mmCIF file of C-alpha atoms and ligand atoms in Angstrom:
data_model
loop_
_atom_site.group_PDB
_atom_site.id
_atom_site.type_symbol
_atom_site.label_atom_id
_atom_site.label_comp_id
_atom_site.label_asym_id
_atom_site.label_seq_id
_atom_site.Cartn_x
_atom_site.Cartn_y
_atom_site.Cartn_z
ATOM 1 C CA MET A 1 16.923 -5.369 2.018
ATOM 2 C CA PRO A 2 18.467 -4.180 -1.257
ATOM 3 C CA VAL A 3 22.225 -4.401 -1.330
ATOM 4 C CA SER A 4 23.406 -1.407 -3.283
ATOM 5 C CA SER A 5 22.752 2.209 -2.497
ATOM 6 C CA LYS A 6 22.008 4.717 -5.218
ATOM 7 C CA ASN A 7 23.498 7.510 -3.170
ATOM 8 C CA PRO A 8 27.177 6.918 -2.583
ATOM 9 C CA ILE A 9 27.764 10.622 -1.872
ATOM 10 C CA LEU A 10 27.080 11.209 1.799
ATOM 11 C CA PRO A 11 26.873 14.939 2.386
ATOM 12 C CA PHE A 12 25.744 14.716 6.002
ATOM 13 C CA GLY A 13 28.254 12.375 7.555
ATOM 14 C CA ASP A 14 26.614 9.421 9.234
ATOM 15 C CA GLN A 15 23.752 8.775 6.801
ATOM 16 C CA ARG A 16 25.772 5.768 5.701
ATOM 17 C CA THR A 17 24.555 3.861 8.737
ATOM 18 C CA ALA A 18 20.880 4.502 8.009
ATOM 19 C CA PRO A 19 19.240 1.395 6.544
ATOM 20 C CA TRP A 20 17.368 2.102 3.298
ATOM 21 C CA TYR A 21 19.263 5.325 2.678
ATOM 22 C CA GLY A 22 19.116 6.047 -1.049
ATOM 23 C CA GLN A 23 17.085 2.898 -1.813
ATOM 24 C CA ASP A 24 14.076 2.457 -4.080
ATOM 25 C CA ILE A 25 10.887 0.877 -2.774
ATOM 26 C CA ILE A 26 9.424 -1.079 -5.680
ATOM 27 C CA SER A 27 8.123 -4.397 -4.366
ATOM 28 C CA ILE A 28 7.121 -5.828 -1.028
ATOM 29 C CA LYS A 29 9.502 -8.678 -1.833
ATOM 30 C CA GLN A 30 12.370 -6.358 -0.843
ATOM 31 C CA PHE A 31 11.363 -6.493 2.829
ATOM 32 C CA SER A 32 12.346 -8.993 5.491
ATOM 33 C CA ARG A 33 10.628 -9.357 8.849
ATOM 34 C CA GLN A 34 13.476 -7.446 10.395
ATOM 35 C CA ASP A 35 12.892 -4.549 7.976
ATOM 36 C CA LEU A 36 9.204 -4.561 8.840
ATOM 37 C CA GLU A 37 9.872 -4.427 12.573
ATOM 38 C CA TYR A 38 12.164 -1.479 11.911
ATOM 39 C CA ILE A 39 9.505 0.330 9.830
ATOM 40 C CA PHE A 40 6.861 -0.272 12.497
ATOM 41 C CA ALA A 41 9.168 1.181 15.142
ATOM 42 C CA VAL A 42 9.932 4.283 13.056
ATOM 43 C CA ALA A 43 6.252 4.706 12.108
ATOM 44 C CA HIS A 44 5.315 4.447 15.761
ATOM 45 C CA GLU A 45 7.795 7.207 16.604
ATOM 46 C CA MET A 46 6.343 9.322 13.804
ATOM 47 C CA ARG A 47 2.904 8.844 15.318
ATOM 48 C CA VAL A 48 4.133 9.968 18.731
ATOM 49 C CA MET A 49 5.828 13.033 17.210
ATOM 50 C CA VAL A 50 2.789 14.027 15.156
ATOM 51 C CA GLU A 51 0.565 13.689 18.207
ATOM 52 C CA ARG A 52 3.039 15.680 20.287
ATOM 53 C CA VAL A 53 4.208 18.453 17.949
ATOM 54 C CA GLY A 54 2.339 18.051 14.642
ATOM 55 C CA THR A 55 5.146 19.085 12.306
ATOM 56 C CA PHE A 56 8.911 18.886 12.791
ATOM 57 C CA ASP A 57 12.029 19.509 10.758
ATOM 58 C CA LEU A 58 13.542 16.072 10.115
ATOM 59 C CA LEU A 59 13.426 16.559 6.320
ATOM 60 C CA LYS A 60 13.720 20.327 6.231
ATOM 61 C CA GLY A 61 14.950 21.449 2.827
ATOM 62 C CA LYS A 62 14.133 18.117 1.142
ATOM 63 C CA ILE A 63 11.763 17.962 -1.808
ATOM 64 C CA LEU A 64 9.406 15.168 -2.853
ATOM 65 C CA ALA A 65 8.122 14.849 -6.427
ATOM 66 C CA ASN A 66 4.701 13.176 -6.421
ATOM 67 C CA LEU A 67 4.182 11.867 -9.963
ATOM 68 C CA PHE A 68 0.713 10.391 -10.460
ATOM 69 C CA TYR A 69 -0.349 9.035 -13.857
ATOM 70 C CA GLU A 70 -3.476 7.462 -12.287
ATOM 71 C CA PRO A 71 -6.085 8.923 -9.921
ATOM 72 C CA SER A 72 -5.309 8.972 -6.220
ATOM 73 C CA THR A 73 -6.705 10.600 -3.116
ATOM 74 C CA ARG A 74 -5.088 8.918 -0.114
ATOM 75 C CA THR A 75 -1.705 7.885 -1.491
ATOM 76 C CA SER A 76 -0.835 11.217 -3.081
ATOM 77 C CA SER A 77 -2.164 13.353 -0.248
ATOM 78 C CA SER A 78 -0.683 11.185 2.500
ATOM 79 C CA PHE A 79 2.764 11.289 0.880
ATOM 80 C CA ALA A 80 2.410 15.070 0.531
ATOM 81 C CA ALA A 81 1.231 15.436 4.141
ATOM 82 C CA ALA A 82 4.027 13.108 5.308
ATOM 83 C CA MET A 83 6.674 15.250 3.592
ATOM 84 C CA GLU A 84 5.233 18.478 4.946
ATOM 85 C CA ARG A 85 4.877 17.121 8.482
ATOM 86 C CA LEU A 86 8.595 16.350 8.277
ATOM 87 C CA GLY A 87 9.353 19.933 7.239
ATOM 88 C CA GLY A 88 9.985 19.183 3.554
ATOM 89 C CA SER A 89 8.111 20.331 0.487
ATOM 90 C CA VAL A 90 6.336 18.742 -2.458
ATOM 91 C CA ILE A 91 6.150 19.104 -6.228
ATOM 92 C CA SER A 92 2.808 17.550 -7.253
ATOM 93 C CA ILE A 93 2.174 16.289 -10.745
ATOM 94 C CA ASN A 94 -1.268 14.771 -10.521
ATOM 95 C CA GLU A 95 -2.580 15.701 -13.886
ATOM 96 C CA VAL A 96 -0.001 14.375 -16.282
ATOM 97 C CA ARG A 97 -2.105 15.664 -19.148
ATOM 98 C CA TYR A 98 -0.939 19.150 -18.150
ATOM 99 C CA SER A 99 2.715 18.105 -18.032
ATOM 100 C CA SER A 100 5.157 17.248 -20.816
ATOM 101 C CA VAL A 101 3.894 13.653 -20.689
ATOM 102 C CA ALA A 102 1.021 14.962 -22.807
ATOM 103 C CA LYS A 103 3.634 16.048 -25.373
ATOM 104 C CA GLY A 104 4.915 12.476 -25.606
ATOM 105 C CA GLU A 105 7.744 12.580 -23.087
ATOM 106 C CA SER A 106 8.906 9.118 -21.986
ATOM 107 C CA LEU A 107 8.744 7.959 -18.387
ATOM 108 C CA PRO A 108 12.561 7.794 -18.034
ATOM 109 C CA ASP A 109 12.909 11.367 -19.310
ATOM 110 C CA THR A 110 10.168 12.647 -17.001
ATOM 111 C CA VAL A 111 11.846 10.966 -14.044
ATOM 112 C CA ARG A 112 15.292 12.305 -15.009
ATOM 113 C CA THR A 113 13.761 15.763 -15.128
ATOM 114 C CA LEU A 114 12.082 15.545 -11.757
ATOM 115 C CA GLU A 115 15.179 14.290 -9.999
ATOM 116 C CA CYS A 116 16.953 17.502 -10.986
ATOM 117 C CA TYR A 117 14.511 19.289 -8.686
ATOM 118 C CA ALA A 118 13.586 16.727 -6.056
ATOM 119 C CA ASP A 119 15.323 14.381 -3.596
ATOM 120 C CA VAL A 120 12.814 11.530 -3.846
ATOM 121 C CA ILE A 121 10.151 10.538 -6.390
ATOM 122 C CA VAL A 122 6.851 8.808 -5.645
ATOM 123 C CA ILE A 123 5.242 7.356 -8.760
ATOM 124 C CA ARG A 124 1.883 5.814 -9.643
ATOM 125 C CA HIS A 125 1.479 4.527 -13.172
ATOM 126 C CA PRO A 126 -0.997 2.225 -14.971
ATOM 127 C CA GLU A 127 1.620 -0.241 -16.236
ATOM 128 C CA VAL A 128 3.083 -3.151 -14.304
ATOM 129 C CA GLY A 129 6.839 -2.669 -14.015
ATOM 130 C CA SER A 130 6.713 1.113 -14.547
ATOM 131 C CA ALA A 131 8.072 1.921 -11.088
ATOM 132 C CA ALA A 132 11.038 -0.373 -11.726
ATOM 133 C CA ILE A 133 11.679 1.392 -15.036
ATOM 134 C CA ALA A 134 11.503 4.765 -13.276
ATOM 135 C CA ALA A 135 13.897 3.536 -10.589
ATOM 136 C CA ALA A 136 16.369 2.282 -13.172
ATOM 137 C CA SER A 137 16.309 5.711 -14.843
ATOM 138 C CA ALA A 138 16.851 7.708 -11.660
ATOM 139 C CA GLN A 139 19.770 8.299 -9.335
ATOM 140 C CA LYS A 140 17.459 9.440 -6.551
ATOM 141 C CA PRO A 141 15.181 7.046 -4.633
ATOM 142 C CA VAL A 142 11.914 6.075 -6.328
ATOM 143 C CA ILE A 143 8.905 4.792 -4.388
ATOM 144 C CA ASN A 144 6.222 2.707 -6.106
ATOM 145 C CA ALA A 145 2.758 4.068 -5.275
ATOM 146 C CA GLY A 146 1.003 1.473 -7.457
ATOM 147 C CA ASP A 147 2.069 0.067 -10.821
ATOM 148 C CA GLY A 148 -1.114 -0.984 -12.599
ATOM 149 C CA VAL A 149 -2.305 -4.381 -11.393
ATOM 150 C CA GLY A 150 1.195 -5.166 -10.108
ATOM 151 C CA GLU A 151 2.019 -4.043 -6.599
ATOM 152 C CA HIS A 152 1.352 -1.307 -4.068
ATOM 153 C CA PRO A 153 4.097 -1.922 -1.513
ATOM 154 C CA THR A 154 3.599 1.157 0.667
ATOM 155 C CA GLN A 155 -0.080 0.238 1.023
ATOM 156 C CA ALA A 156 0.908 -3.243 2.221
ATOM 157 C CA LEU A 157 3.333 -1.699 4.709
ATOM 158 C CA LEU A 158 0.628 0.555 6.096
ATOM 159 C CA ASP A 159 -1.808 -2.368 6.115
ATOM 160 C CA ALA A 160 0.679 -4.386 8.143
ATOM 161 C CA PHE A 161 1.288 -1.475 10.527
ATOM 162 C CA THR A 162 -2.493 -1.182 10.969
ATOM 163 C CA ILE A 163 -2.748 -4.872 11.891
ATOM 164 C CA HIS A 164 0.243 -4.523 14.213
ATOM 165 C CA GLU A 165 -1.274 -1.539 16.033
ATOM 166 C CA GLU A 166 -4.834 -2.877 16.111
ATOM 167 C CA LEU A 167 -4.267 -6.544 16.949
ATOM 168 C CA GLY A 168 -0.866 -6.296 18.670
ATOM 169 C CA SER A 169 0.893 -8.791 16.378
ATOM 170 C CA LEU A 170 0.939 -10.143 12.837
ATOM 171 C CA GLU A 171 1.920 -13.629 13.888
ATOM 172 C CA GLY A 172 -0.141 -16.597 12.697
ATOM 173 C CA LEU A 173 -3.279 -14.662 11.733
ATOM 174 C CA THR A 174 -6.095 -15.817 9.498
ATOM 175 C CA VAL A 175 -6.511 -13.196 6.801
ATOM 176 C CA THR A 176 -9.498 -13.282 4.445
ATOM 177 C CA MET A 177 -9.140 -11.225 1.274
ATOM 178 C CA LEU A 178 -12.470 -10.489 -0.371
ATOM 179 C CA GLY A 179 -13.395 -8.958 -3.711
ATOM 180 C CA ASP A 180 -11.289 -8.250 -6.765
ATOM 181 C CA LEU A 181 -8.146 -10.256 -6.084
ATOM 182 C CA LYS A 182 -7.101 -10.307 -9.733
ATOM 183 C CA PHE A 183 -6.805 -6.593 -10.449
ATOM 184 C CA GLY A 184 -6.507 -5.365 -6.852
ATOM 185 C CA ARG A 185 -2.788 -4.695 -6.507
ATOM 186 C CA THR A 186 -2.945 -4.090 -2.758
ATOM 187 C CA VAL A 187 -3.805 -7.737 -2.051
ATOM 188 C CA HIS A 188 -0.914 -8.899 -4.229
ATOM 189 C CA SER A 189 1.508 -7.019 -1.992
ATOM 190 C CA LEU A 190 -0.287 -7.824 1.268
ATOM 191 C CA ALA A 191 -0.486 -11.590 0.610
ATOM 192 C CA ARG A 192 3.274 -11.636 0.067
ATOM 193 C CA LEU A 193 3.891 -9.619 3.211
ATOM 194 C CA MET A 194 1.626 -11.764 5.408
ATOM 195 C CA SER A 195 3.441 -14.864 4.190
ATOM 196 C CA LEU A 196 6.393 -13.727 6.328
ATOM 197 C CA TYR A 197 4.269 -14.103 9.456
ATOM 198 C CA GLY A 198 2.833 -17.589 9.047
ATOM 199 C CA ALA A 199 -0.578 -16.282 8.011
ATOM 200 C CA ARG A 200 -3.382 -18.519 6.769
ATOM 201 C CA LEU A 201 -4.815 -16.827 3.698
ATOM 202 C CA HIS A 202 -8.383 -17.215 2.454
ATOM 203 C CA TYR A 203 -9.147 -15.744 -0.965
ATOM 204 C CA VAL A 204 -12.835 -15.012 -1.605
ATOM 205 C CA ALA A 205 -13.526 -13.847 -5.156
ATOM 206 C CA PRO A 206 -15.800 -14.409 -8.144
ATOM 207 C CA GLU A 207 -14.326 -16.933 -10.582
ATOM 208 C CA ILE A 208 -13.082 -14.240 -12.989
ATOM 209 C CA LEU A 209 -11.411 -12.187 -10.236
ATOM 210 C CA ARG A 210 -9.431 -14.904 -8.459
ATOM 211 C CA MET A 211 -6.001 -14.288 -6.974
ATOM 212 C CA PRO A 212 -3.444 -14.687 -9.809
ATOM 213 C CA ALA A 213 -2.145 -18.242 -10.068
ATOM 214 C CA GLU A 214 1.481 -17.085 -10.032
ATOM 215 C CA ILE A 215 1.039 -15.463 -6.613
ATOM 216 C CA ILE A 216 -0.660 -18.576 -5.223
ATOM 217 C CA ARG A 217 2.200 -20.661 -6.635
ATOM 218 C CA GLU A 218 4.842 -18.323 -5.228
ATOM 219 C CA LEU A 219 3.355 -18.481 -1.724
ATOM 220 C CA LYS A 220 2.721 -22.209 -1.931
ATOM 221 C CA GLY A 221 6.420 -22.608 -2.560
ATOM 222 C CA LYS A 222 6.989 -20.872 0.784
ATOM 223 C CA GLY A 223 4.623 -23.236 2.571
ATOM 224 C CA VAL A 224 1.831 -20.681 3.091
ATOM 225 C CA ALA A 225 -1.624 -22.155 3.831
ATOM 226 C CA GLN A 226 -4.019 -20.734 1.228
ATOM 227 C CA ALA A 227 -7.585 -21.588 0.210
ATOM 228 C CA GLU A 228 -9.935 -20.156 -2.395
ATOM 229 C CA HIS A 229 -13.666 -19.629 -1.909
ATOM 230 C CA VAL A 230 -16.592 -18.100 -3.721
ATOM 231 C CA ARG A 231 -18.468 -16.996 -0.566
ATOM 232 C CA PRO A 232 -17.123 -15.643 2.744
ATOM 233 C CA ASP A 233 -19.684 -17.517 4.884
ATOM 234 C CA GLY A 234 -17.541 -20.550 5.662
ATOM 235 C CA VAL A 235 -14.485 -18.548 6.748
ATOM 236 C CA ILE A 236 -15.814 -15.385 8.373
ATOM 237 C CA GLY A 237 -16.011 -17.046 11.798
ATOM 238 C CA GLU A 238 -12.283 -17.819 11.900
ATOM 239 C CA THR A 239 -11.081 -14.567 10.304
ATOM 240 C CA ASP A 240 -8.782 -12.182 12.213
ATOM 241 C CA VAL A 241 -8.446 -9.682 9.364
ATOM 242 C CA LEU A 242 -11.135 -9.252 6.720
ATOM 243 C CA TYR A 243 -9.474 -7.308 3.894
ATOM 244 C CA VAL A 244 -12.103 -6.023 1.477
ATOM 245 C CA THR A 245 -11.313 -4.651 -1.985
ATOM 246 C CA ARG A 246 -13.209 -2.708 -4.629
ATOM 247 C CA VAL A 247 -13.890 -4.286 -8.019
ATOM 248 C CA GLN A 248 -11.382 -2.348 -10.146
ATOM 249 C CA ARG A 249 -13.687 -0.998 -12.830
ATOM 250 C CA GLU A 250 -10.888 0.814 -14.693
ATOM 251 C CA ARG A 251 -9.135 -2.514 -15.421
ATOM 252 C CA PHE A 252 -12.070 -4.063 -17.302
ATOM 253 C CA GLU A 253 -12.217 -3.887 -21.063
ATOM 254 C CA ASN A 254 -15.892 -4.783 -21.099
ATOM 255 C CA GLU A 255 -18.424 -2.859 -18.993
ATOM 256 C CA GLU A 256 -20.888 -5.781 -19.060
ATOM 257 C CA VAL A 257 -18.345 -8.073 -17.478
ATOM 258 C CA TYR A 258 -17.721 -5.438 -14.801
ATOM 259 C CA ASN A 259 -21.459 -5.159 -14.174
ATOM 260 C CA SER A 260 -21.712 -8.915 -13.725
ATOM 261 C CA VAL A 261 -19.313 -8.872 -10.739
ATOM 262 C CA LYS A 262 -19.467 -5.347 -9.325
ATOM 263 C CA GLY A 263 -21.935 -6.193 -6.569
ATOM 264 C CA ALA A 264 -20.575 -9.663 -5.856
ATOM 265 C CA TYR A 265 -20.068 -8.993 -2.129
ATOM 266 C CA VAL A 266 -21.369 -6.544 0.416
ATOM 267 C CA VAL A 267 -19.998 -6.704 3.940
ATOM 268 C CA ASP A 268 -22.963 -5.824 6.148
ATOM 269 C CA ALA A 269 -24.052 -6.018 9.784
ATOM 270 C CA GLU A 270 -25.366 -9.541 9.218
ATOM 271 C CA LEU A 271 -21.948 -10.826 8.073
ATOM 272 C CA MET A 272 -20.280 -8.964 10.956
ATOM 273 C CA ARG A 273 -22.572 -10.756 13.439
ATOM 274 C CA ARG A 274 -20.913 -13.983 12.376
ATOM 275 C CA ALA A 275 -17.383 -12.598 12.732
ATOM 276 C CA LYS A 276 -15.178 -12.859 15.821
ATOM 277 C CA GLU A 277 -15.425 -10.212 18.493
ATOM 278 C CA ARG A 278 -11.691 -9.549 18.191
ATOM 279 C CA MET A 279 -11.036 -9.044 14.494
ATOM 280 C CA ILE A 280 -10.741 -6.083 12.129
ATOM 281 C CA VAL A 281 -12.197 -5.108 8.773
ATOM 282 C CA MET A 282 -9.805 -3.300 6.458
ATOM 283 C CA HIS A 283 -10.129 -1.717 3.012
ATOM 284 C CA PRO A 284 -7.483 0.221 1.057
ATOM 285 C CA LEU A 285 -10.290 2.566 -0.104
ATOM 286 C CA PRO A 286 -11.977 4.007 -2.076
ATOM 287 C CA ARG A 287 -15.040 2.003 -1.156
ATOM 288 C CA VAL A 288 -17.763 1.789 -3.765
ATOM 289 C CA ASN A 289 -20.478 -0.386 -2.226
ATOM 290 C CA GLU A 290 -18.641 -3.449 -0.952
ATOM 291 C CA ILE A 291 -18.895 -2.405 2.699
ATOM 292 C CA SER A 292 -22.281 -1.205 3.856
ATOM 293 C CA ASN A 293 -22.254 2.137 5.730
ATOM 294 C CA GLU A 294 -23.886 0.417 8.696
ATOM 295 C CA VAL A 295 -20.535 -1.310 9.385
ATOM 296 C CA ASP A 296 -18.703 2.020 9.827
ATOM 297 C CA SER A 297 -19.781 2.394 13.446
ATOM 298 C CA ASP A 298 -18.667 -1.154 14.341
ATOM 299 C CA PRO A 299 -15.464 -0.840 16.432
ATOM 300 C CA ARG A 300 -13.976 -3.631 14.306
ATOM 301 C CA ALA A 301 -14.178 -1.387 11.213
ATOM 302 C CA ALA A 302 -10.544 -0.264 10.934
ATOM 303 C CA TYR A 303 -10.569 1.224 7.427
ATOM 304 C CA PHE A 304 -10.696 4.860 8.462
ATOM 305 C CA ARG A 305 -8.002 4.394 11.106
ATOM 306 C CA GLN A 306 -5.974 2.576 8.428
ATOM 307 C CA MET A 307 -5.675 5.857 6.480
ATOM 308 C CA GLU A 308 -4.143 7.603 9.469
ATOM 309 C CA TYR A 309 -1.635 4.800 10.007
ATOM 310 C CA GLY A 310 -0.690 5.373 6.363
ATOM 311 C CA LEU A 311 0.559 8.862 7.152
ATOM 312 C CA TYR A 312 2.980 7.547 9.801
ATOM 313 C CA VAL A 313 4.253 4.747 7.589
ATOM 314 C CA ARG A 314 4.866 7.105 4.677
ATOM 315 C CA MET A 315 6.666 9.534 6.988
ATOM 316 C CA ALA A 316 8.857 6.622 8.098
ATOM 317 C CA LEU A 317 9.597 5.558 4.514
ATOM 318 C CA LEU A 318 10.520 9.070 3.368
ATOM 319 C CA ALA A 319 12.795 9.544 6.371
ATOM 320 C CA MET A 320 14.390 6.156 5.708
ATOM 321 C CA VAL A 321 15.189 6.612 2.030
ATOM 322 C CA LEU A 322 16.485 10.106 2.703
ATOM 323 C CA GLY A 323 18.860 8.799 5.363
ATOM 324 C CA LYS A 324 17.166 10.334 8.384
ATOM 325 C CA ALA A 325 15.807 7.251 10.140
HETATM 326 N N1 LIG B 1 -6.349 2.868 -3.533
HETATM 327 C C1 LIG B 1 -5.988 1.499 -3.810
HETATM 328 C C2 LIG B 1 -5.071 1.411 -5.012
HETATM 329 O O1 LIG B 1 -4.635 2.423 -5.525
HETATM 330 C C3 LIG B 1 -7.158 0.598 -3.917
HETATM 331 C C4 LIG B 1 -8.134 0.880 -5.019
HETATM 332 O O2 LIG B 1 -7.952 1.777 -5.839
HETATM 333 O O3 LIG B 1 -9.127 0.148 -5.046
HETATM 334 O O4 LIG B 1 -4.762 0.330 -5.447
#
């Protein structure tokens, strides 16, 4: 957990005791197992409350600024829904071309502006390290909703919560990550997170989309069992979590290179026949064609449920950084 709080002024008394109050969420590396257990517990309570009452006033009067420099459906709308379900409100800047960014405003200045109006800022930006720059410029908490090919920590947290709820535990699982492991930021965060739970990690990718060597090195240094493959066939039978990713077209400079790998894998009913009975298939979405529609009705297909878990996790994170959990 980060050591220093950005918010030394404590207008509501006992917020001081709330872990994560006033903190930024930039990288999954900030989280210990203890933090994760805490997030799962809060997210679970959020789920119970949403099922029971729908919307409640935990963050009444608080404002979230959703600043998206890259396209998003689930992350932006689930953060907005999370804030509104907690009784707060949202300033949405999804089309930065209509904001002062189009006039050449810098990221630090945009962030300094938004924090005059909002209590917390969620940011997605195409450059690695941008969320950290935003956080350094702001007094209010900043949450990284994807910094280019870097990280997507809140996705990894919701992925972990999904595994926790679906399989009962994260301990000692075999996780197979399939697809674009180079540009897919969600697997960068998830591999790091799963390393806290003694996971065995299989990376299945075309040669040019392999998991970055620095991540493999980092996890090797922690004693994580990792193996790279070109096909999923040899590992599907031992997989507890099959985590499928889209080939990230927008990160390719050359369309021909993209075309050469875009259809590298399709998870279909045939592959699922070779998978365990008790396992799950996940995908951060959007799906292009890497999971066949015929898999959707398989009870092991968890990717639509995963989106709903995301709402509860993002409610938990907003409540935490605003000192209400
Ligand atoms: N929605 C995820 C992300 O923003 C995955 C993807 O775009 O493929 O990273």
